[in-house]
Amino acid sequence: MAYIFPEKIFPSALNHYLRCPFKFKCHNDKDIKAVFIETPQSFVGSVIHSVLNDFFDIKKVPINKRKEEDLRSMVRHAWARMPKDNRSNEYWSAQERRELFGSLEQERAFGIGAIGMLSNYLRKADLSIVPLSLEDWMECDINGFKIAGRIDRIDKDSDSAISIWDYKTGKLPYKSSVEKIIEEDLQIPFYAIIASYLNPFAEKIRAGLIYLKYSKVYDIVWNKEKIKGLEKKVINVIKEAKSDTALLPKINRLCSYCEYLDVCPEKDNIPLKNKKVDEVDW
Ligand code: SF4
């Protein structure tokens, strides 16, 4: 194995550690790290992020024009210009998209679903906001560690308050509040800490997740003192991960979806997701 503790720490990596130290180890091993494989859902997620980025960019869509903006055209435009990967300047071809979605009809159905998801969210969203940043990569140093992430949107709410938003295109979380979500997912604290460092004027930070399909928002407001507390928590987890030399597997409810299942020492003890089903015989 070629495991190296990362120089720059992203929330997804630390979440791996919280869930399973062995998964964190695999994720930071260049010989084992799973390669990203595009799915119809991830393609749609990228399109939606791209459309929202353009929609809230006042250089592309002035605030007073947002209400009239044709989302269908925006989705079609972004759909046809999806890069094959982050480093590529090539777009998915029509043929490659058909293969990804299975057929033209299925591709169209996903496209209509994406338009519906965006319309649903934007119908209820505050269209007067002025973002400070959109989908920017950001980072800061905390206690000698560099933490980083790509924050979907930061809004300036007043001279002393900002909001940080992350768009979700999947299912609603199991947890019912941000307090419960952050027990095992440090993405929101990461973003709040970074945004607080980069926007020192902000005494209050609203941080939240927007589940577009359901127009559901999970949010919380933190002051600087609370952000300092979150920072301590994140530093402690980073220190623990760095000093952990065993990095043992920890079986959890997501094991059957784990991309490292094949190399996991606990593989034989993990219940398979395809349980035997006895169909009804009437
Ligand atoms: S299958 Fe489960 S225990 Fe094994 S590496 Fe993945 S998350 Fe960890």
Short mmCIF file of C-alpha atoms and ligand atoms in Angstrom, two decimals:
data_model
loop_
_atom_site.label_atom_id
_atom_site.label_comp_id
_atom_site.label_asym_id
_atom_site.label_seq_id
_atom_site.Cartn_x
_atom_site.Cartn_y
_atom_site.Cartn_z
CA MET A 1 0.00 0.00 0.00
CA ALA A 2 1.12 3.57 -0.65
CA TYR A 3 -0.90 5.41 1.99
CA ILE A 4 0.08 9.03 2.68
CA PHE A 5 -1.74 11.36 5.08
CA PRO A 6 -3.11 14.16 2.83
CA GLU A 7 -1.48 17.59 2.77
CA LYS A 8 -4.82 19.22 2.01
CA ILE A 9 -7.84 17.83 3.80
CA PHE A 10 -11.27 17.78 2.19
CA PRO A 11 -14.46 17.08 4.13
CA SER A 12 -15.18 13.91 2.15
CA ALA A 13 -11.83 12.42 3.25
CA LEU A 14 -12.45 13.18 6.91
CA ASN A 15 -15.98 11.81 6.66
CA HIS A 16 -14.43 8.58 5.39
CA TYR A 17 -12.30 8.49 8.55
CA LEU A 18 -15.29 9.02 10.84
CA ARG A 19 -17.20 6.25 9.09
CA CYS A 20 -14.33 3.82 8.62
CA PRO A 21 -10.57 4.46 9.11
CA PHE A 22 -9.69 1.73 6.58
CA LYS A 23 -11.73 3.50 3.92
CA PHE A 24 -9.82 6.73 4.72
CA LYS A 25 -6.59 4.77 4.26
CA CYS A 26 -7.68 3.43 0.84
CA HIS A 27 -8.88 6.88 -0.25
CA ASN A 28 -5.42 8.32 0.47
CA ASP A 29 -3.50 5.55 -1.23
CA LYS A 30 -2.77 6.41 -4.86
CA ASP A 31 -2.50 2.71 -5.78
CA ILE A 32 -5.95 1.86 -4.44
CA LYS A 33 -7.98 5.09 -4.56
CA ALA A 34 -11.20 4.43 -6.45
CA VAL A 35 -11.60 6.25 -9.75
CA PHE A 36 -14.74 8.29 -10.21
CA ILE A 37 -17.26 6.65 -12.53
CA GLU A 38 -19.94 8.91 -13.98
CA THR A 39 -23.54 7.80 -13.52
CA PRO A 40 -26.77 9.36 -14.85
CA GLN A 41 -27.37 10.79 -11.36
CA SER A 42 -23.90 12.36 -11.10
CA PHE A 43 -24.26 13.80 -14.61
CA VAL A 44 -27.59 15.39 -13.66
CA GLY A 45 -26.04 16.69 -10.42
CA SER A 46 -23.26 18.43 -12.38
CA VAL A 47 -25.76 19.98 -14.80
CA ILE A 48 -27.89 21.31 -11.95
CA HIS A 49 -24.88 22.81 -10.16
CA SER A 50 -23.77 24.44 -13.41
CA VAL A 51 -27.23 25.92 -14.09
CA LEU A 52 -27.57 27.30 -10.55
CA ASN A 53 -24.08 28.75 -10.79
CA ASP A 54 -25.06 30.63 -13.96
CA PHE A 55 -28.52 31.53 -12.65
CA PHE A 56 -27.15 33.30 -9.56
CA ASP A 57 -24.19 34.87 -11.37
CA ILE A 58 -25.32 38.47 -11.80
CA LYS A 59 -22.93 38.91 -14.73
CA LYS A 60 -24.88 36.23 -16.63
CA VAL A 61 -28.41 36.73 -15.32
CA PRO A 62 -29.19 40.17 -13.82
CA ILE A 63 -31.25 39.97 -10.61
CA ASN A 64 -34.32 41.58 -12.22
CA LYS A 65 -34.26 38.98 -15.02
CA ARG A 66 -34.10 35.90 -12.81
CA LYS A 67 -37.89 35.43 -12.70
CA GLU A 68 -38.14 35.29 -16.48
CA GLU A 69 -35.13 33.07 -17.05
CA ASP A 70 -35.84 30.06 -19.24
CA LEU A 71 -34.63 27.12 -17.14
CA ARG A 72 -35.34 24.65 -19.93
CA SER A 73 -32.85 26.43 -22.22
CA MET A 74 -30.31 26.74 -19.41
CA VAL A 75 -30.50 22.99 -18.69
CA ARG A 76 -30.23 22.09 -22.38
CA HIS A 77 -27.24 24.42 -22.79
CA ALA A 78 -25.39 22.99 -19.78
CA TRP A 79 -26.36 19.40 -20.66
CA ALA A 80 -24.69 19.61 -24.08
CA ARG A 81 -21.56 21.19 -22.61
CA MET A 82 -20.77 18.88 -19.71
CA PRO A 83 -17.02 18.27 -19.56
CA LYS A 84 -15.97 14.63 -19.50
CA ASP A 85 -14.06 15.25 -16.27
CA ASN A 86 -12.66 18.11 -14.21
CA ARG A 87 -9.43 18.28 -16.15
CA SER A 88 -10.94 17.78 -19.59
CA ASN A 89 -12.03 20.45 -22.05
CA GLU A 90 -13.91 17.87 -24.09
CA TYR A 91 -17.69 17.57 -23.80
CA TRP A 92 -19.73 14.38 -23.63
CA SER A 93 -20.85 13.55 -27.18
CA ALA A 94 -24.49 12.76 -27.95
CA GLN A 95 -23.53 9.11 -28.48
CA GLU A 96 -21.68 8.91 -25.15
CA ARG A 97 -24.67 10.44 -23.37
CA ARG A 98 -27.03 7.85 -24.90
CA GLU A 99 -24.73 5.12 -23.63
CA LEU A 100 -24.54 6.68 -20.15
CA PHE A 101 -28.32 7.01 -19.83
CA GLY A 102 -29.19 3.80 -21.66
CA SER A 103 -31.31 5.38 -24.42
CA LEU A 104 -32.40 8.74 -25.79
CA GLU A 105 -35.77 8.37 -24.02
CA GLN A 106 -34.11 7.79 -20.68
CA GLU A 107 -31.74 10.72 -21.22
CA ARG A 108 -34.74 12.92 -21.98
CA ALA A 109 -36.56 11.70 -18.86
CA PHE A 110 -33.55 12.59 -16.69
CA GLY A 111 -33.38 16.01 -18.40
CA ILE A 112 -37.06 16.71 -17.72
CA GLY A 113 -36.50 15.60 -14.11
CA ALA A 114 -33.62 18.09 -13.80
CA ILE A 115 -35.77 20.96 -15.13
CA GLY A 116 -38.52 20.00 -12.67
CA MET A 117 -36.09 19.89 -9.76
CA LEU A 118 -34.72 23.36 -10.57
CA SER A 119 -38.17 24.89 -11.13
CA ASN A 120 -39.38 23.42 -7.87
CA TYR A 121 -36.49 24.94 -5.93
CA LEU A 122 -36.41 28.33 -7.65
CA ARG A 123 -40.17 28.82 -7.32
CA LYS A 124 -39.73 29.09 -3.56
CA ALA A 125 -36.17 30.46 -3.38
CA ASP A 126 -35.24 34.05 -2.58
CA LEU A 127 -34.36 35.42 -6.02
CA SER A 128 -33.02 38.72 -4.71
CA ILE A 129 -29.83 37.33 -3.19
CA VAL A 130 -26.38 38.61 -4.18
CA PRO A 131 -23.80 35.84 -3.89
CA LEU A 132 -20.30 36.60 -2.62
CA SER A 133 -19.03 33.48 -4.37
CA LEU A 134 -20.27 30.63 -6.54
CA GLU A 135 -18.72 27.17 -6.70
CA ASP A 136 -15.30 28.47 -5.69
CA TRP A 137 -12.52 26.26 -4.35
CA MET A 138 -11.52 27.68 -0.96
CA GLU A 139 -9.08 26.74 1.77
CA CYS A 140 -7.59 27.93 5.04
CA ASP A 141 -5.09 26.80 7.68
CA ILE A 142 -6.27 25.64 11.07
CA ASN A 143 -3.69 24.69 13.65
CA GLY A 144 -1.16 23.82 10.94
CA PHE A 145 -3.59 21.78 8.84
CA LYS A 146 -4.87 22.94 5.47
CA ILE A 147 -8.58 22.31 5.02
CA ALA A 148 -10.31 22.90 1.69
CA GLY A 149 -13.54 22.50 -0.20
CA ARG A 150 -15.67 23.75 -3.05
CA ILE A 151 -18.53 25.79 -1.64
CA ASP A 152 -21.61 25.94 -3.87
CA ARG A 153 -22.75 29.40 -2.80
CA ILE A 154 -21.96 32.05 -0.20
CA ASP A 155 -24.47 34.91 0.14
CA LYS A 156 -23.91 38.21 1.91
CA ASP A 157 -26.99 38.65 4.08
CA SER A 158 -25.90 41.88 5.82
CA ASP A 159 -22.75 43.72 6.87
CA SER A 160 -22.26 41.15 9.62
CA ALA A 161 -23.85 37.97 8.28
CA ILE A 162 -23.32 35.46 5.48
CA SER A 163 -24.99 32.23 4.39
CA ILE A 164 -23.22 29.17 3.03
CA TRP A 165 -25.18 26.72 0.91
CA ASP A 166 -24.54 23.28 -0.46
CA TYR A 167 -26.95 21.92 -3.08
CA LYS A 168 -28.02 18.30 -2.85
CA THR A 169 -29.72 16.52 -5.73
CA GLY A 170 -30.19 13.15 -4.04
CA LYS A 171 -32.48 11.76 -1.37
CA LEU A 172 -33.19 13.45 1.95
CA PRO A 173 -30.76 12.56 4.77
CA TYR A 174 -31.60 10.04 7.50
CA LYS A 175 -30.97 12.73 10.10
CA SER A 176 -33.59 15.37 10.80
CA SER A 177 -31.44 18.42 11.65
CA VAL A 178 -28.05 19.95 10.91
CA GLU A 179 -26.95 19.19 14.50
CA LYS A 180 -27.58 15.49 13.88
CA ILE A 181 -26.19 15.50 10.33
CA ILE A 182 -22.84 16.94 11.46
CA GLU A 183 -22.34 14.15 14.00
CA GLU A 184 -21.10 12.01 11.12
CA ASP A 185 -20.66 14.50 8.27
CA LEU A 186 -18.20 17.38 8.65
CA GLN A 187 -18.88 19.06 5.32
CA ILE A 188 -20.98 21.90 6.75
CA PRO A 189 -18.58 22.67 9.66
CA PHE A 190 -15.66 22.62 7.18
CA TYR A 191 -17.36 25.16 4.94
CA ALA A 192 -18.43 27.35 7.86
CA ILE A 193 -14.87 27.43 9.24
CA ILE A 194 -13.35 28.27 5.84
CA ALA A 195 -16.01 30.92 5.09
CA SER A 196 -15.52 32.45 8.53
CA TYR A 197 -11.75 32.75 7.96
CA LEU A 198 -12.20 34.28 4.52
CA ASN A 199 -15.01 36.65 5.55
CA PRO A 200 -13.89 37.96 8.97
CA PHE A 201 -16.63 40.64 8.96
CA ALA A 202 -19.27 37.92 9.39
CA GLU A 203 -20.36 37.69 13.01
CA LYS A 204 -23.09 35.25 12.09
CA ILE A 205 -22.92 32.40 9.62
CA ARG A 206 -25.96 30.54 8.40
CA ALA A 207 -24.90 27.17 7.05
CA GLY A 208 -27.14 24.77 5.27
CA LEU A 209 -27.99 22.05 2.81
CA ILE A 210 -30.61 22.58 0.12
CA TYR A 211 -32.33 19.38 -1.08
CA LEU A 212 -33.51 20.63 -4.46
CA LYS A 213 -35.83 17.76 -5.34
CA TYR A 214 -37.87 18.37 -2.19
CA SER A 215 -37.31 22.14 -1.80
CA LYS A 216 -36.17 21.26 1.69
CA VAL A 217 -33.57 23.26 3.58
CA TYR A 218 -31.62 22.08 6.62
CA ASP A 219 -29.85 25.05 8.14
CA ILE A 220 -28.40 26.44 11.31
CA VAL A 221 -26.96 29.80 12.43
CA TRP A 222 -23.59 29.87 14.19
CA ASN A 223 -21.73 32.77 15.78
CA LYS A 224 -17.92 33.08 15.84
CA GLU A 225 -17.67 31.37 19.22
CA LYS A 226 -19.60 28.38 17.96
CA ILE A 227 -17.45 28.24 14.82
CA LYS A 228 -14.35 28.14 17.07
CA GLY A 229 -15.89 25.14 18.85
CA LEU A 230 -16.47 23.41 15.50
CA GLU A 231 -12.89 24.18 14.53
CA LYS A 232 -11.64 22.43 17.67
CA LYS A 233 -13.77 19.42 16.84
CA VAL A 234 -12.42 19.26 13.26
CA ILE A 235 -8.81 19.67 14.48
CA ASN A 236 -9.30 16.82 16.95
CA VAL A 237 -10.60 14.49 14.24
CA ILE A 238 -7.71 15.45 11.92
CA LYS A 239 -5.18 14.83 14.73
CA GLU A 240 -6.78 11.50 15.54
CA ALA A 241 -6.69 10.46 11.86
CA LYS A 242 -3.07 11.53 11.52
CA SER A 243 -1.88 9.62 14.57
CA ASP A 244 -3.94 6.52 13.79
CA THR A 245 -1.42 3.98 12.52
CA ALA A 246 -3.82 1.01 12.53
CA LEU A 247 -6.59 2.54 10.36
CA LEU A 248 -8.79 -0.48 10.90
CA PRO A 249 -12.04 -1.23 9.07
CA LYS A 250 -15.25 -0.29 10.88
CA ILE A 251 -18.37 -2.03 9.60
CA ASN A 252 -21.22 0.43 9.09
CA ARG A 253 -24.58 0.69 7.35
CA LEU A 254 -22.99 1.88 4.09
CA CYS A 255 -20.51 -1.00 3.71
CA SER A 256 -22.44 -2.73 0.94
CA TYR A 257 -22.01 0.42 -1.22
CA CYS A 258 -18.29 0.82 -0.37
CA GLU A 259 -15.94 1.12 -3.34
CA TYR A 260 -13.22 -0.66 -1.32
CA LEU A 261 -15.28 -3.71 -0.44
CA ASP A 262 -13.07 -5.97 -2.56
CA VAL A 263 -9.94 -5.08 -0.59
CA CYS A 264 -11.64 -4.78 2.80
CA PRO A 265 -10.35 -7.19 5.48
CA GLU A 266 -13.93 -7.39 6.84
CA LYS A 267 -15.38 -8.31 3.44
CA ASP A 268 -16.67 -11.72 4.55
CA ASN A 269 -18.47 -10.24 7.57
CA ILE A 270 -20.44 -7.63 5.65
CA PRO A 271 -24.08 -8.44 4.92
CA LEU A 272 -24.81 -8.31 1.19
CA LYS A 273 -27.26 -5.65 0.01
CA ASN A 274 -29.07 -8.10 -2.28
CA LYS A 275 -30.83 -10.10 0.38
CA LYS A 276 -32.76 -13.16 -0.67
CA VAL A 277 -36.33 -12.26 -1.58
CA ASP A 278 -39.21 -14.73 -1.52
CA GLU A 279 -41.65 -13.36 -4.09
CA VAL A 280 -45.36 -13.73 -3.41
CA ASP A 281 -46.91 -16.68 -5.22
CA TRP A 282 -50.44 -15.34 -5.66
S1 SF4 B 1 -16.58 -2.21 3.35
FE1 SF4 B 1 -17.10 -1.16 5.26
S2 SF4 B 1 -15.54 -1.80 6.69
FE2 SF4 B 1 -14.78 -2.25 4.65
S3 SF4 B 1 -13.60 -0.48 4.00
FE3 SF4 B 1 -15.64 -0.18 3.25
S4 SF4 B 1 -16.67 1.02 4.85
FE4 SF4 B 1 -14.85 0.10 5.75
#
